[in-house]
Coordinates of C-alpha atoms in Angstrom, one line a residue:
Chain A
M1431 CA -6.1 -198.5 40.4
K1432 CA -6.8 -196.6 44.1
R1433 CA -9.9 -198.7 44.6
A1434 CA -7.8 -202.1 43.4
N1435 CA -5.2 -201.1 45.8
M1436 CA -7.6 -200.4 48.5
I1437 CA -9.5 -203.8 47.9
L1438 CA -6.1 -205.7 48.0
L1439 CA -5.0 -203.7 51.0
V1440 CA -8.4 -205.0 52.8
L1441 CA -7.7 -208.6 51.9
L1442 CA -4.4 -208.8 53.2
A1443 CA -5.8 -207.3 56.4
L1444 CA -8.2 -210.3 56.4
A1445 CA -5.4 -212.7 55.2
L1446 CA -2.8 -212.1 57.6
P1447 CA -4.8 -213.0 60.8
L1448 CA -5.8 -215.9 59.4
S1449 CA -2.4 -216.8 58.4
L1450 CA -0.9 -216.3 61.6
L1451 CA -3.1 -218.9 63.3
A1452 CA -2.9 -221.1 60.3
G1453 CA -0.8 -224.1 60.6
R1454 CA -0.1 -227.9 61.6
V1455 CA -1.0 -226.4 65.1
W1456 CA -3.9 -224.3 65.1
L1457 CA -3.0 -221.2 67.5
D1458 CA -5.8 -221.0 70.4
F1459 CA -4.7 -218.9 72.8
G1460 CA -4.8 -219.7 76.3
V1461 CA -5.2 -223.5 75.0
T1462 CA -2.0 -223.9 72.6
P1463 CA 0.9 -224.2 74.5
N1464 CA 3.6 -221.6 74.0
A1465 CA 1.0 -220.0 71.7
E1466 CA 2.7 -216.8 72.0
V1467 CA 6.5 -217.9 71.2
I1468 CA 5.0 -219.7 68.0
L1469 CA 3.3 -216.6 66.6
A1470 CA 6.3 -214.0 67.8
Q1471 CA 8.9 -216.2 66.9
L1472 CA 7.5 -218.2 63.9
R1473 CA 4.1 -217.2 62.1
L1474 CA 4.7 -213.6 62.2
P1475 CA 8.4 -213.4 60.8
R1476 CA 7.1 -215.9 58.3
A1477 CA 3.7 -214.3 57.2
L1478 CA 6.0 -210.9 57.0
L1479 CA 8.5 -212.5 55.0
A1480 CA 5.6 -214.0 52.6
I1481 CA 4.0 -210.6 52.2
I1482 CA 7.9 -208.9 51.5
V1483 CA 8.9 -211.7 49.1
G1484 CA 5.6 -212.0 47.0
A1485 CA 5.4 -208.0 47.0
G1486 CA 9.3 -207.8 45.5
L1487 CA 8.1 -210.8 42.9
G1488 CA 4.6 -209.1 41.7
A1489 CA 6.1 -205.7 41.4
A1490 CA 9.2 -207.1 39.3
G1491 CA 6.7 -208.8 37.2
A1492 CA 4.9 -205.9 36.6
A1493 CA 7.6 -203.8 35.7
M1494 CA 9.3 -206.8 33.3
Q1495 CA 6.1 -207.4 31.6
G1496 CA 5.6 -203.5 31.1
Y1497 CA 9.5 -203.2 29.9
L1498 CA 9.2 -206.1 27.1
R1499 CA 5.8 -205.2 26.4
N1500 CA 4.8 -208.9 26.5
P1501 CA 2.4 -210.3 29.0
L1502 CA 4.5 -213.6 29.1
A1503 CA 7.5 -212.0 30.8
D1504 CA 8.5 -212.9 34.0
P1505 CA 11.3 -211.5 36.6
G1506 CA 13.3 -214.8 35.9
L1507 CA 14.1 -213.8 32.2
F1508 CA 16.7 -211.4 33.7
G1509 CA 18.6 -214.0 34.9
I1510 CA 18.7 -212.6 38.1
A1511 CA 17.0 -215.1 40.4
P1512 CA 19.4 -217.8 39.0
G1513 CA 22.0 -215.7 39.6
A1514 CA 21.1 -215.5 43.2
A1515 CA 20.5 -219.0 43.3
L1516 CA 23.7 -219.8 42.2
G1517 CA 25.2 -217.7 44.6
A1518 CA 23.0 -219.6 47.5
V1519 CA 23.8 -223.0 46.0
A1520 CA 28.0 -222.1 46.5
S1521 CA 27.4 -221.4 50.1
F1522 CA 25.7 -224.9 50.2
W1523 CA 28.6 -226.5 48.6
F1524 CA 31.3 -224.8 50.7
G1525 CA 29.5 -225.5 53.4
Y1526 CA 29.1 -222.2 54.7
S1527 CA 25.1 -222.4 55.0
A1528 CA 25.0 -223.3 58.3
S1529 CA 25.9 -219.2 59.3
A1530 CA 23.0 -217.5 59.6
W1531 CA 24.2 -214.9 57.2
L1532 CA 26.4 -216.2 54.7
L1533 CA 23.4 -218.0 52.7
P1534 CA 21.6 -215.0 51.8
I1535 CA 25.2 -212.9 51.5
F1536 CA 26.1 -215.4 49.1
A1537 CA 22.9 -215.0 47.1
L1538 CA 22.9 -211.6 47.1
T1539 CA 26.5 -212.0 45.9
G1540 CA 25.1 -213.7 43.0
A1541 CA 22.6 -211.7 42.2
A1542 CA 24.8 -208.6 42.0
G1543 CA 27.2 -210.3 40.0
A1544 CA 24.2 -211.4 37.4
M1545 CA 23.3 -207.6 37.4
A1546 CA 26.6 -206.6 36.7
L1547 CA 27.1 -209.2 33.9
L1548 CA 23.8 -208.1 32.2
A1549 CA 24.8 -204.5 32.3
L1550 CA 28.1 -204.8 31.4
I1551 CA 26.7 -207.2 28.3
A1552 CA 23.5 -204.9 27.5
G1553 CA 25.6 -201.7 27.5
R1554 CA 24.6 -198.4 27.2
T1555 CA 22.9 -198.8 24.2
G1556 CA 20.0 -200.1 26.0
G1557 CA 17.8 -202.2 23.2
I1558 CA 15.6 -204.6 24.8
A1559 CA 16.2 -207.5 22.7
L1560 CA 20.1 -207.9 23.7
F1561 CA 18.8 -207.4 27.2
T1562 CA 16.6 -210.1 27.0
L1563 CA 19.0 -212.8 25.4
A1564 CA 21.5 -211.3 27.7
G1565 CA 19.1 -212.2 30.5
M1566 CA 18.3 -215.8 28.9
M1567 CA 22.1 -216.5 28.8
I1568 CA 23.1 -215.5 32.2
A1569 CA 20.3 -218.0 33.4
S1570 CA 21.0 -220.5 31.4
L1571 CA 24.7 -220.2 32.6
A1572 CA 23.6 -220.1 36.2
G1573 CA 21.3 -223.0 35.8
A1574 CA 24.1 -225.1 34.5
M1575 CA 26.5 -224.2 37.0
M1576 CA 23.8 -225.1 39.6
S1577 CA 23.4 -228.7 38.0
L1578 CA 27.4 -228.9 37.6
A1579 CA 27.3 -228.1 41.6
I1580 CA 24.8 -230.7 42.2
S1581 CA 26.5 -233.4 40.1
F1582 CA 30.1 -232.5 42.1
A1583 CA 28.9 -231.9 45.3
P1584 CA 31.1 -232.7 48.1
N1585 CA 28.6 -235.1 49.9
A1586 CA 25.1 -236.3 49.7
F1587 CA 24.1 -234.2 52.8
A1588 CA 25.0 -230.9 50.6
M1589 CA 23.1 -232.3 47.6
S1590 CA 20.0 -232.9 49.4
E1591 CA 20.2 -229.4 51.1
I1592 CA 21.1 -227.9 47.6
V1593 CA 17.8 -229.5 45.8
T1594 CA 15.5 -228.6 48.8
W1595 CA 16.8 -225.0 49.2
L1596 CA 16.1 -224.7 45.3
M1597 CA 12.3 -225.7 45.8
G1598 CA 11.4 -222.5 47.6
A1599 CA 10.2 -222.3 51.1
L1600 CA 9.4 -220.1 54.1
T1601 CA 9.9 -223.0 56.4
D1602 CA 11.3 -222.1 59.7
R1603 CA 12.6 -218.7 59.0
S1604 CA 13.2 -216.2 61.1
W1605 CA 13.3 -212.6 62.0
R1606 CA 16.9 -212.2 60.5
E1607 CA 15.6 -212.8 57.1
V1608 CA 12.7 -210.5 57.4
Y1609 CA 15.4 -207.3 58.4
L1610 CA 17.5 -208.4 55.3
A1611 CA 14.5 -209.0 52.7
A1612 CA 12.5 -206.1 53.8
P1613 CA 14.4 -203.1 53.1
L1614 CA 15.7 -204.4 49.9
T1615 CA 12.4 -205.5 48.8
L1616 CA 11.0 -201.8 49.4
A1617 CA 14.3 -200.1 47.6
G1618 CA 13.4 -202.2 44.4
I1619 CA 10.1 -201.2 44.3
L1620 CA 11.2 -197.7 44.6
C1621 CA 13.3 -198.3 41.4
F1622 CA 10.5 -199.6 39.7
L1623 CA 8.3 -196.5 40.8
M1624 CA 11.3 -194.3 39.5
A1625 CA 11.2 -196.3 36.1
R1626 CA 7.3 -195.7 35.8
R1627 CA 7.0 -193.0 33.2
D1628 CA 9.4 -194.5 30.9
L1629 CA 7.7 -198.0 31.3
D1630 CA 4.4 -195.8 30.1
A1631 CA 6.0 -194.3 27.3
L1632 CA 7.1 -197.9 26.2
I1633 CA 3.5 -198.5 25.4
L1634 CA 3.7 -197.1 22.1
G1635 CA 7.0 -198.5 21.7
D1636 CA 10.4 -197.3 21.7
A1637 CA 11.0 -195.1 19.2
A1638 CA 8.0 -193.2 20.4
A1639 CA 9.2 -193.5 24.2
R1640 CA 12.8 -192.3 23.2
S1641 CA 10.7 -189.2 21.5
M1642 CA 9.2 -188.6 24.5
G1643 CA 12.5 -188.4 26.4
M1644 CA 12.5 -191.7 27.5
R1645 CA 16.5 -192.5 28.0
P1646 CA 17.0 -196.4 27.4
G1647 CA 20.0 -196.9 29.6
V1648 CA 18.4 -195.0 32.6
L1649 CA 15.4 -197.2 32.4
Q1650 CA 17.5 -200.4 32.3
F1651 CA 19.6 -199.4 35.3
W1652 CA 16.2 -198.5 37.4
L1653 CA 15.2 -202.1 36.1
I1654 CA 18.3 -203.9 36.9
A1655 CA 18.3 -202.7 40.2
G1656 CA 14.8 -203.2 40.9
V1657 CA 14.7 -206.6 40.1
G1658 CA 18.2 -207.4 41.5
L1659 CA 16.9 -206.0 45.1
T1660 CA 13.1 -207.5 44.5
V1661 CA 14.2 -210.9 43.1
G1662 CA 17.8 -210.9 44.8
S1663 CA 16.7 -210.7 48.0
G1664 CA 13.5 -212.8 47.6
V1665 CA 15.7 -215.7 46.7
A1666 CA 18.2 -214.9 49.5
V1667 CA 15.4 -215.4 51.8
A1668 CA 13.0 -218.3 50.2
G1669 CA 14.9 -220.1 47.6
I1670 CA 13.2 -220.1 44.0
I1671 CA 9.5 -219.1 44.1
G1672 CA 8.2 -219.1 40.4
F1673 CA 5.3 -217.8 38.5
V1674 CA 4.3 -215.1 40.8
G1675 CA 5.9 -212.5 38.9
L1676 CA 4.3 -213.7 35.8
I1677 CA 0.8 -214.4 37.4
V1678 CA 0.0 -211.7 39.5
P1679 CA 0.1 -208.9 36.9
H1680 CA -2.1 -210.9 34.9
L1681 CA -4.9 -210.7 37.9
V1682 CA -4.6 -207.1 38.8
R1683 CA -4.2 -206.0 35.3
P1684 CA -8.2 -205.9 34.4
F1685 CA -8.7 -203.5 37.8
T1686 CA -6.2 -200.7 36.5
D1687 CA -6.4 -198.7 33.3
R1688 CA -3.4 -201.4 31.7
K1689 CA -0.7 -198.7 32.1
P1690 CA 2.7 -200.4 33.6
S1691 CA 2.6 -197.9 36.1
A1692 CA -0.7 -198.2 37.5
L1693 CA 0.1 -202.0 37.8
I1694 CA 3.2 -201.8 40.2
I1695 CA 2.0 -201.2 43.5
P1696 CA -1.4 -203.4 42.9
S1697 CA 0.8 -206.2 41.8
A1698 CA 2.9 -205.6 44.8
L1699 CA -0.1 -206.0 47.1
A1700 CA -1.7 -209.1 45.1
G1701 CA 1.9 -211.1 44.7
A1702 CA 2.0 -210.4 48.5
L1703 CA -1.6 -211.9 49.1
L1704 CA -1.1 -214.8 46.9
V1705 CA 2.3 -215.7 48.7
L1706 CA 1.0 -215.2 52.0
V1707 CA -2.2 -217.5 50.9
A1708 CA 0.0 -220.2 49.4
D1709 CA 2.2 -220.5 52.2
S1710 CA -0.5 -220.9 54.5
V1711 CA -2.2 -223.5 52.3
V1712 CA 0.9 -225.5 52.1
R1713 CA 1.0 -225.5 56.0
I1714 CA -2.3 -226.9 56.5
L1715 CA -2.3 -229.5 54.1
P1716 CA -2.3 -233.1 55.1
T1717 CA 0.9 -233.8 53.9
I1718 CA 3.6 -236.0 55.5
T1719 CA 6.3 -233.4 55.1
E1720 CA 5.3 -229.8 54.1
L1721 CA 4.6 -229.4 50.8
R1722 CA 7.3 -226.9 49.2
L1723 CA 6.0 -223.2 48.7
G1724 CA 8.1 -223.1 44.9
I1725 CA 6.6 -226.4 44.0
A1726 CA 2.9 -225.4 45.2
L1727 CA 3.5 -222.1 43.1
S1728 CA 4.5 -223.9 40.2
L1729 CA 1.6 -226.3 40.1
I1730 CA -0.7 -223.1 40.1
G1731 CA 1.1 -221.3 37.9
A1732 CA 2.4 -223.5 34.8
P1733 CA -1.4 -224.5 34.0
F1734 CA -2.2 -220.8 34.3
F1735 CA 0.5 -220.1 31.9
L1736 CA -0.6 -222.8 29.6
W1737 CA -4.1 -221.2 29.5
L1738 CA -2.4 -217.6 29.1
L1739 CA -1.2 -219.3 25.9
L1740 CA -4.0 -220.6 24.4
R1741 CA -6.2 -217.7 25.0
M1742 CA -3.2 -215.7 23.0
R1743 CA -3.8 -218.2 20.7
R1744 CA -7.1 -217.7 20.1
G1745 CA -6.5 -214.4 19.8
Y1746 CA -8.4 -213.0 22.8
S1747 CA -6.6 -210.2 24.2
G1748 CA -9.0 -208.6 26.2
G1749 CA -7.7 -209.8 29.9
L1750 CA -4.2 -209.8 28.9
M1751 CA -3.6 -206.7 27.4
Chain B
M1419 CA 12.5 -171.9 14.8
N1420 CA 13.9 -173.9 11.9
L1421 CA 14.5 -177.6 12.1
S1422 CA 17.8 -178.2 10.1
A1423 CA 20.1 -181.3 9.0
K1424 CA 23.7 -180.3 8.5
N1425 CA 25.8 -182.9 6.5
I1426 CA 24.4 -186.0 7.9
T1427 CA 25.7 -189.3 7.4
V1428 CA 24.5 -192.3 8.8
T1429 CA 26.7 -195.2 7.7
G1430 CA 25.0 -197.3 4.9
R1431 CA 21.9 -195.4 4.9
I1432 CA 22.0 -191.7 4.1
A1433 CA 25.1 -189.7 3.0
D1434 CA 25.8 -186.1 3.3
V1435 CA 22.2 -184.7 3.2
S1436 CA 21.7 -181.0 4.4
A1437 CA 18.1 -180.1 4.8
T1438 CA 16.6 -177.0 6.3
L1439 CA 12.8 -176.7 7.2
E1440 CA 10.6 -174.2 8.1
P1441 CA 7.9 -174.2 10.8
G1442 CA 4.3 -173.4 9.7
K1443 CA 4.7 -175.6 6.5
I1444 CA 4.3 -179.0 6.0
T1445 CA 7.4 -180.8 4.6
A1446 CA 7.1 -183.8 2.8
I1447 CA 9.9 -186.2 2.6
C1448 CA 10.0 -188.3 -0.6
G1449 CA 11.9 -190.7 -2.3
P1450 CA 11.7 -194.5 -3.6
N1451 CA 12.3 -197.3 -1.3
G1452 CA 15.8 -197.4 0.6
A1453 CA 16.5 -193.7 -0.2
G1454 CA 16.9 -193.1 3.9
K1455 CA 13.7 -191.1 4.2
S1456 CA 12.9 -192.7 7.6
T1457 CA 16.6 -192.6 8.8
L1458 CA 16.6 -188.5 8.1
L1459 CA 13.5 -188.3 10.0
S1460 CA 14.8 -190.3 12.9
C1461 CA 18.0 -187.9 12.9
L1462 CA 15.6 -184.8 12.6
G1463 CA 13.6 -186.2 15.5
G1464 CA 17.1 -186.8 17.5
L1465 CA 16.2 -190.7 17.6
I1466 CA 19.5 -191.3 15.6
T1467 CA 22.6 -189.8 16.4
P1468 CA 24.7 -189.5 12.9
D1469 CA 27.9 -190.8 12.1
N1470 CA 28.5 -187.3 10.8
G1471 CA 27.1 -183.7 10.6
Y1472 CA 24.2 -183.1 13.4
A1473 CA 20.6 -181.9 13.2
E1474 CA 19.8 -178.8 14.8
L1475 CA 16.6 -176.8 16.0
G1476 CA 17.2 -173.2 16.3
G1477 CA 20.8 -173.4 16.1
V1478 CA 21.4 -175.9 18.8
P1479 CA 22.5 -179.1 18.0
L1480 CA 19.8 -181.8 18.8
S1481 CA 22.8 -183.9 20.6
D1482 CA 23.5 -180.9 22.9
M1483 CA 20.1 -180.8 24.2
A1484 CA 18.4 -183.2 27.1
P1485 CA 16.0 -185.8 25.6
I1486 CA 13.2 -184.6 27.7
E1487 CA 14.2 -180.7 26.5
R1488 CA 13.9 -181.7 22.6
A1489 CA 11.2 -184.1 23.3
K1490 CA 8.8 -180.9 24.3
Q1491 CA 9.6 -179.2 21.3
I1492 CA 9.4 -182.3 18.7
G1493 CA 6.7 -184.6 18.5
F1494 CA 7.6 -187.8 16.7
L1495 CA 5.0 -190.5 15.5
P1496 CA 6.4 -193.6 14.3
Q1497 CA 5.5 -195.5 11.4
N1498 CA 3.1 -198.6 12.4
G1499 CA 2.5 -197.0 15.9
E1500 CA 0.8 -199.9 17.8
A1501 CA -0.1 -200.1 21.6
A1502 CA 1.4 -202.7 23.7
W1503 CA -1.4 -202.5 26.1
D1504 CA -5.0 -201.6 25.5
V1505 CA -5.5 -198.8 27.0
A1506 CA -8.2 -196.2 26.9
V1507 CA -7.6 -193.5 24.1
R1508 CA -7.8 -190.4 26.6
N1509 CA -5.0 -192.5 29.0
L1510 CA -2.9 -193.0 25.5
V1511 CA -3.5 -189.5 24.2
A1512 CA -2.3 -188.0 27.7
L1513 CA 0.8 -190.3 27.5
G1514 CA 1.9 -187.0 25.1
R1515 CA 2.3 -185.1 28.4
M1516 CA 5.3 -187.2 29.4
P1517 CA 8.3 -184.6 28.3
H1518 CA 6.2 -182.2 30.7
R1519 CA 6.0 -184.3 33.4
D1520 CA 2.8 -183.2 34.3
A1521 CA -1.0 -184.6 34.1
A1522 CA -2.2 -181.3 32.4
R1523 CA -5.9 -181.9 31.5
E1524 CA -6.2 -178.7 28.6
P1525 CA -3.6 -180.0 26.1
V1526 CA -5.3 -183.6 26.1
D1527 CA -8.8 -182.5 25.8
A1528 CA -7.5 -180.0 23.3
A1529 CA -5.6 -182.6 21.3
I1530 CA -9.0 -185.0 21.7
T1531 CA -11.1 -182.4 20.2
A1532 CA -8.9 -181.5 17.5
L1533 CA -8.8 -185.0 16.3
D1534 CA -12.8 -185.5 16.8
L1535 CA -12.2 -188.4 19.5
E1536 CA -14.6 -186.9 22.2
A1537 CA -16.9 -189.9 21.6
L1538 CA -14.3 -192.2 21.9
Q1539 CA -11.6 -191.3 24.4
D1540 CA -13.0 -194.0 26.9
R1541 CA -12.7 -196.8 24.6
P1542 CA -9.8 -199.4 24.6
I1543 CA -7.2 -198.5 21.7
S1544 CA -8.2 -202.3 20.4
Q1545 CA -11.8 -201.2 19.2
L1546 CA -10.4 -198.3 17.2
S1547 CA -10.6 -198.9 13.4
G1548 CA -7.3 -198.1 11.5
G1549 CA -8.4 -194.3 10.9
E1550 CA -9.5 -193.8 14.6
K1551 CA -6.3 -195.1 15.6
A1552 CA -4.3 -193.3 13.6
R1553 CA -5.9 -190.6 15.0
A1554 CA -5.8 -191.3 18.3
L1555 CA -1.9 -191.6 18.0
L1556 CA -1.6 -188.4 16.3
A1557 CA -3.4 -186.7 19.1
R1558 CA -0.8 -188.2 21.2
V1559 CA 1.6 -186.4 19.8
L1560 CA -0.6 -183.2 19.9
A1561 CA -1.2 -183.3 23.5
G1562 CA 2.7 -182.7 24.1
Q1563 CA 2.1 -179.1 22.2
P1564 CA 5.5 -180.0 20.3
E1565 CA 6.7 -176.6 18.1
W1566 CA 7.3 -179.7 15.4
I1567 CA 5.4 -182.6 14.3
L1568 CA 7.7 -185.4 12.6
A1569 CA 5.4 -188.3 11.3
D1570 CA 6.9 -191.3 9.5
E1571 CA 4.2 -192.7 7.1
P1572 CA 1.4 -191.4 8.9
L1573 CA -1.1 -192.2 6.0
A1574 CA 0.2 -195.6 4.8
A1575 CA -2.5 -197.8 6.2
L1576 CA -5.3 -195.6 5.8
D1577 CA -8.0 -195.3 2.8
L1578 CA -8.2 -191.9 0.7
A1579 CA -10.6 -190.2 3.1
H1580 CA -9.2 -190.8 6.2
Q1581 CA -6.1 -190.1 4.6
L1582 CA -7.3 -186.2 3.4
A1583 CA -8.7 -186.4 6.8
L1584 CA -5.7 -186.8 8.6
I1585 CA -3.8 -184.3 6.1
G1586 CA -6.1 -181.9 6.9
H1587 CA -5.5 -182.1 10.7
L1588 CA -1.9 -181.8 10.4
R1589 CA -2.7 -179.2 7.7
K1590 CA -4.7 -176.8 10.5
Q1591 CA -1.2 -177.6 13.1
A1592 CA 0.8 -176.2 10.4
D1593 CA -1.4 -173.3 10.2
A1594 CA -1.1 -172.6 13.7
G1595 CA 2.6 -172.2 13.4
T1596 CA 3.6 -176.0 13.8
G1597 CA 6.1 -176.9 11.6
V1598 CA 5.2 -180.5 10.2
V1599 CA 7.3 -183.0 8.6
I1600 CA 5.9 -186.3 7.0
V1601 CA 7.6 -188.9 5.0
L1602 CA 5.3 -189.8 2.3
H1603 CA 5.4 -192.3 -0.2
D1604 CA 2.4 -191.2 -2.4
L1605 CA 3.7 -188.6 -4.4
A1606 CA -0.1 -187.4 -5.5
L1607 CA -0.2 -186.5 -1.6
A1608 CA 2.8 -185.0 -1.5
M1609 CA 2.4 -182.9 -4.5
N1610 CA -1.2 -181.6 -3.5
H1611 CA -0.8 -181.0 0.2
A1612 CA 3.0 -180.4 0.9
D1613 CA 4.1 -176.4 0.8
R1614 CA 7.8 -178.1 0.4
V1615 CA 9.3 -181.5 -0.4
V1616 CA 12.7 -182.8 0.2
V1617 CA 13.8 -185.7 -2.1
L1618 CA 16.3 -188.2 -1.4
D1619 CA 17.9 -190.8 -4.1
K1620 CA 19.6 -194.0 -2.7
G1621 CA 20.5 -192.1 0.5
S1622 CA 21.6 -188.8 -0.7
F1623 CA 20.3 -185.5 -1.1
A1624 CA 18.8 -184.8 -4.5
G1625 CA 16.9 -181.6 -3.9
Q1626 CA 14.7 -179.6 -1.6
G1627 CA 11.8 -176.5 -2.8
A1628 CA 8.3 -176.6 -3.4
A1629 CA 6.2 -179.3 -4.0
E1630 CA 5.8 -178.5 -8.0
K1631 CA 9.5 -178.3 -8.8
M1632 CA 10.9 -181.3 -6.8
L1633 CA 7.9 -183.2 -8.0
S1634 CA 8.1 -182.5 -11.7
H1635 CA 8.3 -184.9 -14.3
A1636 CA 11.7 -184.3 -15.0
V1637 CA 12.7 -185.0 -11.4
I1638 CA 10.5 -188.1 -10.9
S1639 CA 12.0 -189.6 -14.0
E1640 CA 15.5 -189.1 -12.9
V1641 CA 15.2 -190.3 -9.3
W1642 CA 12.2 -193.1 -9.4
K1643 CA 12.8 -194.3 -13.3
L1644 CA 9.0 -193.3 -14.2
D1645 CA 7.9 -191.5 -17.0
I1646 CA 4.8 -189.7 -15.6
D1647 CA 2.3 -186.9 -16.1
W1648 CA 0.4 -184.8 -13.7
L1649 CA -3.2 -184.5 -14.5
G1650 CA -5.5 -181.8 -13.3
E1651 CA -5.6 -179.0 -11.3
S1652 CA -3.1 -177.3 -8.5
G1653 CA -4.4 -178.9 -5.6
S1654 CA -6.0 -181.8 -7.0
K1655 CA -3.3 -183.0 -9.3
A1656 CA -3.6 -186.8 -10.3
L1657 CA -0.4 -189.0 -11.3
S1658 CA -0.6 -190.6 -14.4
I1659 CA 2.3 -193.2 -15.4
R1660 CA 2.6 -193.6 -19.1

């Protein structure tokens, strides 16, 4: 596990400066006009935000797969990402999105609403099935309300803004978003670390875990808080970026001892690396307008998901489990 | 410390069941399907809170104990134990230390040695046979050094040789002073290896005592509705159904 962390840290250290230089304009200090401004005000906050969002999504994916004991689980299952997205959509709908802080605050409020609803429905019994179904219901409800908001958008501009924002991107983000997302994501990852022993106990199932002292309600609290903080803040600053939480734990798992606790930090690092690299790639692709990061990751993630399903259907679980 | 069920009722499953289990013995919980064996075991392990009555350990109701304190004293082996992730045997066994919040090596090494898993400790759990997996799962419980081991049909999926081997491991634990409680379907195994037997019938307590008494022709006829004979000598009896 420590070796995996070291390798990922080295890769991140290599990828970060390359990401800072890469883009429509390849920064060449002394040649590129305003290179320092581009670096300090655009590239650096964007790269850091990619690292923060990716780390949060990766860690949340590892925790969710551990909790649901399912390699196909994704943080989106909790309904918190759609809840946050619904909050952001509401800010567009009511025309508040132009204000610097209101969009992320609306998104975080949406995430908090989804978290509260989830905690309320799942209650203190802590049943995993009820929890998952409640999350799916919230996701479905939030999705329907977003569609409703798009259908009844007050004007074409708002509709276009909503649809574009939902695709997820890190374009034109500033230090403001970094300051918002960094502490929340860090707090979320700490919540997952608080849950790590209980997640390990769940390897042997719910009954064995409870017999070892795992308290289902406490575990759910840490997970709701963790997913709410990481995914909620990620959606608040970058929109919907799917599949990172699903893919990353798979890529990392073979390099760990496969316990959920051993997967959280490497998944955070690998998630950071994946989003940083993907965001750099969408910047340098020769497209007329920049490919949205959310679309790019879905284009990678969906075939990966299918490949996972096919491997599972063949009964091979060596790399999966 | 005795582990006791005091007038336990779980609606729809068991009604007013009381039993007192002693440490240093193997106690088998027997009864036909639907008798409530697993429910009683879960109550004794603190995993189900009864609707009425309570389970207590050394005079302290389990519901008054913090889950982590209960877990240090009662190790529970669920039925059909499966690992969700393909962890190595040693890591699986080390999970037994969770109630103690430590990574002590000695109890894990001792559990691995006690169940003859030294050669397999680095092997992923998916590469074990059924018998090896059952030993690894029991080793996880032993690594927690509990005073009580509760196991829900630990022998169900094993062939005869592995059944005898596993029950031999449980006997060693009982001889060392640990209380062992197992749900058993195989009445011959209960007759030959259990010191005490608790019999449940349709959710009610039907009796508790020595195996010879609780699995007699009369009791089996009444509870299981079977006309049987015990053949052979004490300790190696076989069940013959007429």
